Coordinates of C-alpha atoms in Angstrom, one line a residue:
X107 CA 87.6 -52.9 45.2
X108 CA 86.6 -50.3 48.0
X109 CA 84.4 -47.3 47.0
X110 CA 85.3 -44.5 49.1
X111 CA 82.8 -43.3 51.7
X112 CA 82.2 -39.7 50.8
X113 CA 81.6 -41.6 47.3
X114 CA 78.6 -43.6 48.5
X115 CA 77.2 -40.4 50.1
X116 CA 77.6 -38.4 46.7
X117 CA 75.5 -41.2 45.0
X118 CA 72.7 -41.8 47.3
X119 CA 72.2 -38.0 47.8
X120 CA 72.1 -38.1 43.5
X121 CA 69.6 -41.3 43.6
X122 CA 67.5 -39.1 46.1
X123 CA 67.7 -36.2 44.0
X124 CA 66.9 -38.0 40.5
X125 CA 63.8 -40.4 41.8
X126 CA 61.4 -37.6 42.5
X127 CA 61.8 -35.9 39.1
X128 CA 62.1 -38.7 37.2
X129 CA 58.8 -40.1 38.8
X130 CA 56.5 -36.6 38.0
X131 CA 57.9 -37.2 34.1
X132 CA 56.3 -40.5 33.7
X133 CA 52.6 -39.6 34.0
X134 CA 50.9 -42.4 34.5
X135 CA 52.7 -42.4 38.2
X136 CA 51.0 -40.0 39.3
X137 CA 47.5 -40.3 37.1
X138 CA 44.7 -40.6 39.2
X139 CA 42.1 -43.7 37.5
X140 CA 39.3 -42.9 40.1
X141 CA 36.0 -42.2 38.5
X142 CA 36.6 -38.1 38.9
X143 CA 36.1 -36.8 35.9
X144 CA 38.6 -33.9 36.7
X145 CA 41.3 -36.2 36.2
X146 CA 40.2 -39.5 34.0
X147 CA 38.8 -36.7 31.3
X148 CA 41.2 -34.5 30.8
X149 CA 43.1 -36.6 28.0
X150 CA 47.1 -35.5 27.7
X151 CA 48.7 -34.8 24.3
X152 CA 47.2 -33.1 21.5
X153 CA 43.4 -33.7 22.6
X154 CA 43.7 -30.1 23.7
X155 CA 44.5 -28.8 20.1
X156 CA 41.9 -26.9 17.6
X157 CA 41.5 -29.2 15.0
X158 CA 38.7 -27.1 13.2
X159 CA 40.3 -26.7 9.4
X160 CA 41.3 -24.0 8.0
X161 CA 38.6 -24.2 5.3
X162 CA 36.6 -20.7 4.9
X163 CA 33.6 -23.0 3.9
X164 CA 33.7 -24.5 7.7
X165 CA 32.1 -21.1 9.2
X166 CA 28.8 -22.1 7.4
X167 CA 29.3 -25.6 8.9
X168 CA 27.3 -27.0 12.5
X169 CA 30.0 -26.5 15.2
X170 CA 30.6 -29.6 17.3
X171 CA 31.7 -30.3 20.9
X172 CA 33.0 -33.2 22.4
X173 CA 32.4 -32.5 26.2
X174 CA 33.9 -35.9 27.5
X175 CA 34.2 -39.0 28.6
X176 CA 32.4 -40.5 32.5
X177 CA 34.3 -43.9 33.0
X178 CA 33.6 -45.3 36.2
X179 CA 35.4 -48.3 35.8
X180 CA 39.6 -48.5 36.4
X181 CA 40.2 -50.2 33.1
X182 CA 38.0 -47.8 31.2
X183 CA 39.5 -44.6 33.0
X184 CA 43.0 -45.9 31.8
X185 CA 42.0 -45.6 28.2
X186 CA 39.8 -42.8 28.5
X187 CA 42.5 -40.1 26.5
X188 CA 42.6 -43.3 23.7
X189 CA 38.7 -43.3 23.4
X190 CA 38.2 -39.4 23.5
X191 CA 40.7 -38.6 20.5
X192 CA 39.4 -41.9 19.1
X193 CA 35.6 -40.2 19.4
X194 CA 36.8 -36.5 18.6
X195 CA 38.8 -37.8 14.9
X196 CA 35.3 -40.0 13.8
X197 CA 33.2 -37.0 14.1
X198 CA 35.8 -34.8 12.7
X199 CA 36.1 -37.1 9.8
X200 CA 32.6 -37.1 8.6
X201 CA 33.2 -34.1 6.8
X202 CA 30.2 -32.3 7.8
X203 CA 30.7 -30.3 11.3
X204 CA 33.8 -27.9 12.7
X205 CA 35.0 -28.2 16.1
X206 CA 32.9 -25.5 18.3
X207 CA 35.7 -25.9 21.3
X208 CA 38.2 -28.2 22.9
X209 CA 37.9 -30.2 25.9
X210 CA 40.1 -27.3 27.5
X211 CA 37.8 -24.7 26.2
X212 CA 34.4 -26.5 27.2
X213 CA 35.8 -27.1 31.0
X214 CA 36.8 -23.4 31.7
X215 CA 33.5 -22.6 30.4
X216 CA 31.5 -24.8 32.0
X217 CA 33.4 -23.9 35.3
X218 CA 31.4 -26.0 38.0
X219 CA 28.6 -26.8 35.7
X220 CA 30.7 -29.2 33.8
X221 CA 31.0 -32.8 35.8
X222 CA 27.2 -32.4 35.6
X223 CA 26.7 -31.4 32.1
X224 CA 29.3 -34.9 31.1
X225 CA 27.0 -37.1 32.8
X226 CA 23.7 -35.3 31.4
X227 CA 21.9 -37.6 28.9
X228 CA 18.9 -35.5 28.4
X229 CA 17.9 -32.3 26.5
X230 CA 16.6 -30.2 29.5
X231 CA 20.2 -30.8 31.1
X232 CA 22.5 -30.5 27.7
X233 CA 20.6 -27.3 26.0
X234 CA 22.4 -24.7 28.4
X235 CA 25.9 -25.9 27.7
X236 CA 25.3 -26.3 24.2
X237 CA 24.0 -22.4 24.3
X238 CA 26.9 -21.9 26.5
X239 CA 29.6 -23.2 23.8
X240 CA 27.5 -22.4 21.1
X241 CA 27.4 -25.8 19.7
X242 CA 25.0 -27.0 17.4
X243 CA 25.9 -30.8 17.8
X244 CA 27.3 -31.8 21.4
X245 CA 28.1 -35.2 22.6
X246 CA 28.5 -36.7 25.8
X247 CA 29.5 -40.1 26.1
X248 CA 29.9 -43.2 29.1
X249 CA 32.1 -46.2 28.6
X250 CA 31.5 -48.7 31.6
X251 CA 30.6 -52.3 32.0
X252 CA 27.0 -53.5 32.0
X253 CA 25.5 -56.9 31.8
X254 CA 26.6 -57.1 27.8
X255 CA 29.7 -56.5 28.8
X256 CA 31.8 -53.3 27.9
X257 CA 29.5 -50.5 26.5
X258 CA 30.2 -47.1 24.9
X259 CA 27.1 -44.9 24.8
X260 CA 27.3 -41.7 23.0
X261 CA 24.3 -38.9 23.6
X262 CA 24.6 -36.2 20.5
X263 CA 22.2 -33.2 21.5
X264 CA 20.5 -31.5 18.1
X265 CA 20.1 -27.7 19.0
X266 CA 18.1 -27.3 16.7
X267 CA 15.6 -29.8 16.7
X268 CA 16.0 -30.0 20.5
X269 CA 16.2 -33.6 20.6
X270 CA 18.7 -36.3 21.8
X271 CA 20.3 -38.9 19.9
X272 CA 21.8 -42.3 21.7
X273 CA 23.9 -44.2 19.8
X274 CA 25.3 -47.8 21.6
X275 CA 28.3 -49.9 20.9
X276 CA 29.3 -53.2 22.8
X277 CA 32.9 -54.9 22.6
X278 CA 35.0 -57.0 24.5
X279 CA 37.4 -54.8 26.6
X280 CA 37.9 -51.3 26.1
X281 CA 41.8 -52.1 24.0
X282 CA 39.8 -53.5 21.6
X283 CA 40.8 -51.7 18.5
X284 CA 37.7 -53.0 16.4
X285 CA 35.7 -51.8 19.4
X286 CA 36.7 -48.2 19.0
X287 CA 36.5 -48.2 15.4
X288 CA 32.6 -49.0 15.2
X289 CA 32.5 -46.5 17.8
X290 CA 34.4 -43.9 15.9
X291 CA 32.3 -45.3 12.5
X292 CA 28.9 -44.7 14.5
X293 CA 29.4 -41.2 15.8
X294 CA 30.5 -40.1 11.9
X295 CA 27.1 -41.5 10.6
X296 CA 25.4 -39.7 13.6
X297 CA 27.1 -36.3 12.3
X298 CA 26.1 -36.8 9.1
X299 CA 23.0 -37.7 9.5
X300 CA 22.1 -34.4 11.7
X301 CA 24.7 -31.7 10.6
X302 CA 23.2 -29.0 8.4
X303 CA 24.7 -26.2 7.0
X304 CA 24.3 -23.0 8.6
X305 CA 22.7 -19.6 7.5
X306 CA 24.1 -16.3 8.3
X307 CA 21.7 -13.3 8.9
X308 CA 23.0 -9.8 9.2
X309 CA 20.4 -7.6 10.7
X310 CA 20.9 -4.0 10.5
X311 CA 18.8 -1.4 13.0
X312 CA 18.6 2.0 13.2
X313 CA 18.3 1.9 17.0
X314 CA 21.0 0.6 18.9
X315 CA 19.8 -0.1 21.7
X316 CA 16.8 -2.5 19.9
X317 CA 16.5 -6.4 20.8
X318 CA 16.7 -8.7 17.7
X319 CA 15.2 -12.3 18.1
X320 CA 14.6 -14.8 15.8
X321 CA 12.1 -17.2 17.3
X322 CA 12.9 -17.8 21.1
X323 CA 16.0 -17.2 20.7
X324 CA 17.9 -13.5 21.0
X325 CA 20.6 -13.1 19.0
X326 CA 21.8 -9.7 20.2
X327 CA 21.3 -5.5 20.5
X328 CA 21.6 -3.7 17.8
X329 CA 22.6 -4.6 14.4
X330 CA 23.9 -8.4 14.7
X331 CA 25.2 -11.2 12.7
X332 CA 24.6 -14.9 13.5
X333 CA 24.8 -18.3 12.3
X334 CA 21.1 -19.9 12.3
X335 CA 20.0 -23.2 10.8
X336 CA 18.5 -23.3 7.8
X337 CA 14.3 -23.0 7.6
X338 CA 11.5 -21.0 8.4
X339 CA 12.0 -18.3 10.9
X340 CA 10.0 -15.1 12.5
X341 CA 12.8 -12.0 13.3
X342 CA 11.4 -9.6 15.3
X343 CA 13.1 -6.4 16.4
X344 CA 11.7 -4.1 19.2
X345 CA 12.9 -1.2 21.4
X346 CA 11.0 0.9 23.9
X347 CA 9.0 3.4 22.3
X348 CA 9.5 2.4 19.0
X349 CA 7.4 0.4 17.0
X350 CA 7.9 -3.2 16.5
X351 CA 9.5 -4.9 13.5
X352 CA 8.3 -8.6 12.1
X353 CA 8.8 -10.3 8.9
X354 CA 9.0 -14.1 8.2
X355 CA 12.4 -15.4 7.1
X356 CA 13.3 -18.7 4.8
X357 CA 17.0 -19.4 5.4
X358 CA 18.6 -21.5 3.1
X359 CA 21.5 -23.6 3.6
X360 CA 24.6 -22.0 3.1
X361 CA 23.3 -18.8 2.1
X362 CA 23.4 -15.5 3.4
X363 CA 20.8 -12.8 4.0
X364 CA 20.7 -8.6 5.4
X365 CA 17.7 -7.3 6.2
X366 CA 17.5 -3.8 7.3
X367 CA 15.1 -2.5 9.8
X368 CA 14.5 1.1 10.1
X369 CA 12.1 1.3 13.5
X370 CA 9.7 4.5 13.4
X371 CA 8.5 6.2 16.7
X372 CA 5.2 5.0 18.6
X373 CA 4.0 7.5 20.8
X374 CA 0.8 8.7 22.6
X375 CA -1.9 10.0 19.5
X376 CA -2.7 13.2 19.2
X377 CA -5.1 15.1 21.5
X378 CA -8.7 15.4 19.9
X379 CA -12.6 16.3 21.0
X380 CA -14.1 14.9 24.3
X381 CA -16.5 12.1 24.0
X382 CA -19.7 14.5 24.8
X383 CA -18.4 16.4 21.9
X384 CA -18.3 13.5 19.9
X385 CA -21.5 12.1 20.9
X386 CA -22.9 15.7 19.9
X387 CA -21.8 15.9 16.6
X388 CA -22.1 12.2 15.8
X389 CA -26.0 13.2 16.8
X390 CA -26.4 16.0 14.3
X391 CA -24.7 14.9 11.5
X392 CA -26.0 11.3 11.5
X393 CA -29.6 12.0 13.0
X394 CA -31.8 11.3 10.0
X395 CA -29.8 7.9 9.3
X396 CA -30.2 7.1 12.8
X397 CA -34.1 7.0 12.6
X398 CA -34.1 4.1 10.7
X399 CA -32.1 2.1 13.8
X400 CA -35.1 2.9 16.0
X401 CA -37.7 0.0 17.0
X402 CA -40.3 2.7 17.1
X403 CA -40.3 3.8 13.2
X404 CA -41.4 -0.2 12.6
X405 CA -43.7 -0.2 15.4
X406 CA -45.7 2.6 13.8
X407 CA -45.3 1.0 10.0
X408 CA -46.8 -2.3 11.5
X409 CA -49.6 0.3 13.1
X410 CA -50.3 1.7 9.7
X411 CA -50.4 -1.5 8.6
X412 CA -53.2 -2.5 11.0
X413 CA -55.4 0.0 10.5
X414 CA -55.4 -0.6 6.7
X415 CA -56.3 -4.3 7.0
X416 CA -59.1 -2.7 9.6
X417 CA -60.2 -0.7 6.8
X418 CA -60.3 -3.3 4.1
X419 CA -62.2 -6.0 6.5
X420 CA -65.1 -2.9 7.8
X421 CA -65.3 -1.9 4.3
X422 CA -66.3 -5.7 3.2
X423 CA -68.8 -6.1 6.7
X424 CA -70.5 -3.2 5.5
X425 CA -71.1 -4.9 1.6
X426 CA -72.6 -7.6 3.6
X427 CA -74.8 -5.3 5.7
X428 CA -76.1 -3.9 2.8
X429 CA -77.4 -6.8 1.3
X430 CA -78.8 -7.9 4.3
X431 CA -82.1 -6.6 3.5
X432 CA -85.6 -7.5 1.7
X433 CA -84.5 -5.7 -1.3
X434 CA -87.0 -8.1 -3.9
X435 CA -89.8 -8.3 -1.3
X436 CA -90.1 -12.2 -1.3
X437 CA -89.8 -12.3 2.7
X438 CA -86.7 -13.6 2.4
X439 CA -83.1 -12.0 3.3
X440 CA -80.5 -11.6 0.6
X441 CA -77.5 -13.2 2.5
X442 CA -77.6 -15.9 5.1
X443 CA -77.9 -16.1 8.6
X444 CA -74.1 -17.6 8.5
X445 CA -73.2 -14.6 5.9
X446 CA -74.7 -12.0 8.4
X447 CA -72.5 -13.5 11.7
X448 CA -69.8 -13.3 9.6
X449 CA -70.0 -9.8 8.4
X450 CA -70.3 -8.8 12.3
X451 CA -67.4 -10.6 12.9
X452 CA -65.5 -9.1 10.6
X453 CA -66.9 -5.9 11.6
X454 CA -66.1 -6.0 15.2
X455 CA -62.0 -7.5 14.1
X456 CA -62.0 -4.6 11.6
X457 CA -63.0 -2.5 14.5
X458 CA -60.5 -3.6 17.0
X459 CA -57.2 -3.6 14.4
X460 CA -58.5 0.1 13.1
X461 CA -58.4 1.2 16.8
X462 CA -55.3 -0.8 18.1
X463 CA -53.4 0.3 14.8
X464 CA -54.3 4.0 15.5
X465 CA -53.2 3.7 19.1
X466 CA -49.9 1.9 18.1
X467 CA -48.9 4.6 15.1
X468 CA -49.6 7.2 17.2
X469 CA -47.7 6.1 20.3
X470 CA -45.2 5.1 18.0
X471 CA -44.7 9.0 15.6
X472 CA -44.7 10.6 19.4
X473 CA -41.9 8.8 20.6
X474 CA -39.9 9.1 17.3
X475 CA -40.3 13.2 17.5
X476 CA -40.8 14.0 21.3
X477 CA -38.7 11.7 23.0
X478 CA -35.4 12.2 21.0
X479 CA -35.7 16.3 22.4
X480 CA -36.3 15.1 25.2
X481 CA -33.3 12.8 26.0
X482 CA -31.0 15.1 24.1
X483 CA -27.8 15.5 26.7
X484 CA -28.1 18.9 29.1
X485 CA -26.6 20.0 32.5
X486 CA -30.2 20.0 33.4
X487 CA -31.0 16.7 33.3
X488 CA -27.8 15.2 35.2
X489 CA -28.6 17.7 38.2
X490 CA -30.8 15.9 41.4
X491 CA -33.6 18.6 40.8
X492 CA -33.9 18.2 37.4
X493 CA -37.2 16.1 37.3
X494 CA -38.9 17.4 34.8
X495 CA -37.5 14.8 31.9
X496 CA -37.9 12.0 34.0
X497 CA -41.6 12.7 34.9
X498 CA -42.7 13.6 31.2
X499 CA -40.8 10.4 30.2
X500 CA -42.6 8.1 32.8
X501 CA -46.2 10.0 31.8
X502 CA -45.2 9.5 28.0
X503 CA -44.8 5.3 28.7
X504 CA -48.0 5.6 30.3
X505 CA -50.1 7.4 27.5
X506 CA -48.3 5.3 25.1
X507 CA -48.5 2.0 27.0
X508 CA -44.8 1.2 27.0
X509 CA -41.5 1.8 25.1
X510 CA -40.8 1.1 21.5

């Protein structure tokens, strides 16, 4: 049997027509297995659905986000979409977090910043896309083959502790269905073991354009509402030229708390009396209570004090020195020749302290009335020609034989 030529043309041309389409259906023709995570990570299928429930309850629940998979290896890139649905259904299943974003979501994001922030195994690299996505669990993971053979190594950062969690699971290639399930088993445990129920806090403000912080972290401008983890917390709420608002928080899991700030004016205090004027009436009201901060009111009580021991001791030299004579006419002095050095002495020490004491109190009562006139604040004084104070002051430490 002959098939007709313009037959055979009509069916190649149809064979070159079909091939091409047929060929960009089937997907893994044209999937690229390199290590690019552009292409290995972006799993087909329903790994781009929201499978947060429909639960009200989950709104008070940690979000979580899966942000991929790094497989550098061909075998592990062709299963990449079976582990990250595999990774994203365990942590689901724990019960205890809500899905934050999709793997969609997180890369249009994280725009450039996201090949980096899937192969970030550290906090100081994973806090900004978790603040970015406004997850409170995120996980990174890295199936490859190391001396132990195939590995899975899942890094969960804790936003609010700020820590990072590894968790490791070996197996023998990466089809190995028990080999994803203790994978899948081991990030549940992780979620459970760090998920925490949220807190919501609704701060109200009277000022809108006030910043509201809780901690380091600012939640917003103006009157806010936020999911925060339960604990200890310091709000604070300022605004420019007003005063600022503090108060120390205890959030508890699952619960919700308003707090309303109403923030007052702070401006410039009111205009009052110059320091001179101050200083003047501060002098004339409190001048007799001041007296008693001066050095020289002691100096002249310890002066007074001199001259009365003086007193006492002259008084007792001159007992001696009257009984220093021949009063029974036996040749003989009443006292002793010890008795009599004594008494002169004493005399001479009596002598001194009466003198010194009389010098000191004096010294002392001039300075507590003169001086005080004298050093009282005048234009006088301040001007260059205006030697008179300084002079009777100098003449005054001279007479007195220094300041007290």
């Amino acid at each position: 049997m002959r098939i007709p030529a313009a037959s055979s043309v009509a069916l190649l041309a149809l064979a070159l027509w079909v091939h091409p389409a047929w060929a960009q259906e089937q997907g893994g023709l044209g999937l690229d297995l390199s290590s690019d995570t552009s292409t290995q990570e972006q799993p087909p299928g329903d790994m781009g659905l929201d499978l947060r429930a429909d639960d009200p309850k989950t709104e008070l629940m940690p979000r979580f986000v899966l942000l991929g998979l790094d497989t550098p290896e061909r075998a592990g890139a062709q299963q990449s979409a079976v582990w990250l649905k595999a990774l994203a259904r365990g942590a689901m299943s724990s019960g205890m977090v809500t899905l934050g974003a999709n793997l969609q979501d997180a890369r249009e994001r994280l725009a450039d910043g996201y090949d980096a922030a899937v192969r970030c195994t550290e906090a100081a690299c994973l806090s900004e896309p978790a603040e970015s996505l406004d997850a409170d669990l995120l996980t990174t993971a890295r199936l490859s083959l190391e001396d132990a053979g195939w590995t899975l190594r899942a890094w969960t950062y804790d936003r609010d502790r700020r820590v990072v969690h590894e968790d490791v699971v070996t197996g023998r290639n990466p089809k190995d269905a028990a080999f994803q399930k203790e994978a899948t088993t081991k990030l549940s445990n992780r979620m459970m073991a760090l998920a925490r129920p949220r807190a919501v806090l609704k701060v109200s403000v009277n000022v809108s354009t006030a910043v509201v912080k809780v901690g380091e972290r600012i939640l917003g401008v103006g009157s806010v509402e936020a999911r925060l983890p339960p604990g200890t917390a310091q709000l604070e709420v300022s605004a420019d030229e007003y005063s600022t608002f503090t108060r120390t928080l205890n959030l508890k899991p699952g619960a919700r708390e308003e707090v309303e700030v109403r923030l007052e004016i702070s401006g410039p205090a009111p205009e009052g009396p110059g320091d001179d004027a101050v200083a003047r009436a501060s002098g004339r009201s409190g001048g007799g209570a001041s007296v008693f901060k001066r050095p020289a009111l002691y100096t002249a009580l310890v002066g007074l004090a001199a001259v009365g021991v003086g007193m006492v001791m002259g008084k007792s030299a001159k007992d001696v020195e009257a009984r220093a004579g021949d009063a029974d006419g036996d040749g003989i002095y009443d006292v002793s020749r010890k008795e009599r050095l004594d008494a002169q002495s004493q005399a001479n020490l009596a002598t001194a302290l009466i003198v010194g004491g009389g010098v000191v109190t004096a010294g002392s009562v001039v300075w507590l009335v003169v001086v005080p006139a004298r050093s009282a604040p005048s234009s006088s004084s301040l001007e260059p020609g205006g030697r008179g104070g300084a002079a009777s002051s100098t003449a005054l430490h001279l007479v007195v034989g220094g300041s007290f």
